[in-house]
Short mmCIF file of N, CA and C in Angstrom, two decimals:
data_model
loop_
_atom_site.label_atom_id
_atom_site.label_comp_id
_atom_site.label_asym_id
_atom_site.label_seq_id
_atom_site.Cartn_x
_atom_site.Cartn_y
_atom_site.Cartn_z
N UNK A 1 2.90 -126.31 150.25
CA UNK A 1 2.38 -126.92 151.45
C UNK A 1 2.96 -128.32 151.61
N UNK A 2 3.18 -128.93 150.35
CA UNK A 2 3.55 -130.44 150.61
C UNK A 2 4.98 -130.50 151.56
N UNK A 3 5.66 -129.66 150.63
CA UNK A 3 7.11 -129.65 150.60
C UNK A 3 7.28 -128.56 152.22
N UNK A 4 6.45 -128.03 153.01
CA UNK A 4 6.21 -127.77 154.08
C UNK A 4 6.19 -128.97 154.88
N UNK A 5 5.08 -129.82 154.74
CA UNK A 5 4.95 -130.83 155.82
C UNK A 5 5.71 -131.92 155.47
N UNK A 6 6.57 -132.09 154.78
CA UNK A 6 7.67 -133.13 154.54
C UNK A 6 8.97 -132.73 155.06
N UNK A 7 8.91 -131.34 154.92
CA UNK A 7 9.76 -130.70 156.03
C UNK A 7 10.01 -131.26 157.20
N UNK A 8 8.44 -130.67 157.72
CA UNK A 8 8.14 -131.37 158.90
C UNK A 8 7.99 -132.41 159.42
N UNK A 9 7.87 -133.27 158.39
CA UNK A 9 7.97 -134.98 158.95
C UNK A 9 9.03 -135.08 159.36
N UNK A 10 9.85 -135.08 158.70
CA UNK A 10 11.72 -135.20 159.14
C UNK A 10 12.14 -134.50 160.34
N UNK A 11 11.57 -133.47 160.30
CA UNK A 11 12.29 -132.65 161.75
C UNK A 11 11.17 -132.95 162.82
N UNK A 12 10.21 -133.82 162.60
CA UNK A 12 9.28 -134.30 164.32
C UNK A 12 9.53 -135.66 164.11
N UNK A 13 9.71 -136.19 163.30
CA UNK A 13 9.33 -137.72 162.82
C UNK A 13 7.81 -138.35 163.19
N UNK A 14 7.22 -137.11 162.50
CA UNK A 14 6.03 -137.26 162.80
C UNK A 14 5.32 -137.76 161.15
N UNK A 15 3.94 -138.50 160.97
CA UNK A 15 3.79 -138.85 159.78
C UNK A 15 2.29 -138.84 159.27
N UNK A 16 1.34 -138.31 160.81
CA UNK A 16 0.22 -137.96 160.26
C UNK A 16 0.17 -136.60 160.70
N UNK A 17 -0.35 -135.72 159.79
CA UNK A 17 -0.62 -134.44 160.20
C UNK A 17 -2.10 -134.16 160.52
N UNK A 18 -2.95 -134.98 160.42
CA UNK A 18 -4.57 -135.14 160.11
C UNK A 18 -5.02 -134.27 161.08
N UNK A 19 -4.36 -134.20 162.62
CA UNK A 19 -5.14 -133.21 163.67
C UNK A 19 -4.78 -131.88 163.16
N UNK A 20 -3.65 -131.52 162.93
CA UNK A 20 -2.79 -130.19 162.35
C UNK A 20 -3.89 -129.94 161.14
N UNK A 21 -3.81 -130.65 160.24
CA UNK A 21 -4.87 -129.92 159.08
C UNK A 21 -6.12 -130.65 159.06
N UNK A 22 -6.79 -130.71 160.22
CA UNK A 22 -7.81 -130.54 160.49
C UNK A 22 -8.30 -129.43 161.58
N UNK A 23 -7.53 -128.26 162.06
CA UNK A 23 -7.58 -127.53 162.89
C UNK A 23 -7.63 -126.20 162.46
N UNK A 24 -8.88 -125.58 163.37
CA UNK A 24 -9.61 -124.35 162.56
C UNK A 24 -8.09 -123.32 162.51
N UNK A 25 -7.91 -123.22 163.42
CA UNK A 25 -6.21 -122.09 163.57
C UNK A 25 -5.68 -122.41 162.82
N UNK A 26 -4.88 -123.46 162.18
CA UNK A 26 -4.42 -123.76 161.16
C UNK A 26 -5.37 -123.14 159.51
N UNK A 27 -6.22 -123.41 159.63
CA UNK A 27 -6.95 -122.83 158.52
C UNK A 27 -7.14 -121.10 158.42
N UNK A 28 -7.16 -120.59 159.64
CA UNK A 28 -7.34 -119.70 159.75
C UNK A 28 -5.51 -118.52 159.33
N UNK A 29 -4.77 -119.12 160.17
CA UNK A 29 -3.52 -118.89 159.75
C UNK A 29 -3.02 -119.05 158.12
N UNK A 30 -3.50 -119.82 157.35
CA UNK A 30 -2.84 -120.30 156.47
C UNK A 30 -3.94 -118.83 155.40
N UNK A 31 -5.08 -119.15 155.51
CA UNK A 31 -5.81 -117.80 154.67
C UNK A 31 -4.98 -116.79 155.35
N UNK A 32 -4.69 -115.98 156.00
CA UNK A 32 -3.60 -115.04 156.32
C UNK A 32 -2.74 -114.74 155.69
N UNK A 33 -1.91 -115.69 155.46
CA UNK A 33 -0.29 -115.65 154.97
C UNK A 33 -0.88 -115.13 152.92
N UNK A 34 -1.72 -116.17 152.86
CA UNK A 34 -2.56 -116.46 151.74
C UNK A 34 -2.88 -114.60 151.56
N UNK A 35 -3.62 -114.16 152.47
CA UNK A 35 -3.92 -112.97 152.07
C UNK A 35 -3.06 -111.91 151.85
N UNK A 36 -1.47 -112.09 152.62
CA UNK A 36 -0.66 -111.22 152.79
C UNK A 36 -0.11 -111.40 151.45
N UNK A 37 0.22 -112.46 151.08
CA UNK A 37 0.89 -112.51 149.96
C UNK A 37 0.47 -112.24 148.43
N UNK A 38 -1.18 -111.85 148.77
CA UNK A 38 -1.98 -111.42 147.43
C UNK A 38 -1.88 -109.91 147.64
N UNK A 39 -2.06 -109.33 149.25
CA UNK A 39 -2.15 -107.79 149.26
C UNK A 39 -0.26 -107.42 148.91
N UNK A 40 0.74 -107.91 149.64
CA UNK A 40 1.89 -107.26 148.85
C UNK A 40 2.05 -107.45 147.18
N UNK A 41 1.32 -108.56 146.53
CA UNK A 41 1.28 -108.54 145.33
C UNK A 41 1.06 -107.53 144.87
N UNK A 42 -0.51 -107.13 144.91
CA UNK A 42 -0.86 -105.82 144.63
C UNK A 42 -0.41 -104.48 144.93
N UNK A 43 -0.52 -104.43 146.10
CA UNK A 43 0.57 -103.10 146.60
C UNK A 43 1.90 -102.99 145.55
N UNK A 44 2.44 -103.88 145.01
CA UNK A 44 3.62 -103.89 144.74
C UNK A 44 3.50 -103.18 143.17
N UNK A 45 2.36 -103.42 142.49
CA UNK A 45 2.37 -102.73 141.03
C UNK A 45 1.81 -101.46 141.12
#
């Protein structure tokens, strides 16, 4: 995640993210990815 929004600093030149991760969609999206990447875990053995 860090190395995500440091990403992103550089490519907006942006330097607070505080509205971004304070935003339910954002939270909501991020458990997602979070979940996908535990269910192909499993699926995978």
């Amino acid at each position: 995640m860090e190395s995500m929004l440091k990403s992103e600093e550089k490519r907006l030149s942006i330097q607070n993210f505080s509205k971004l991760l304070n935003d339910n969609i954002f939270h909501t999206s991020l458990l997602a990815c979070a979940l996908e990447v535990v269910m192909a875990t499993y699926s995978s053995k």
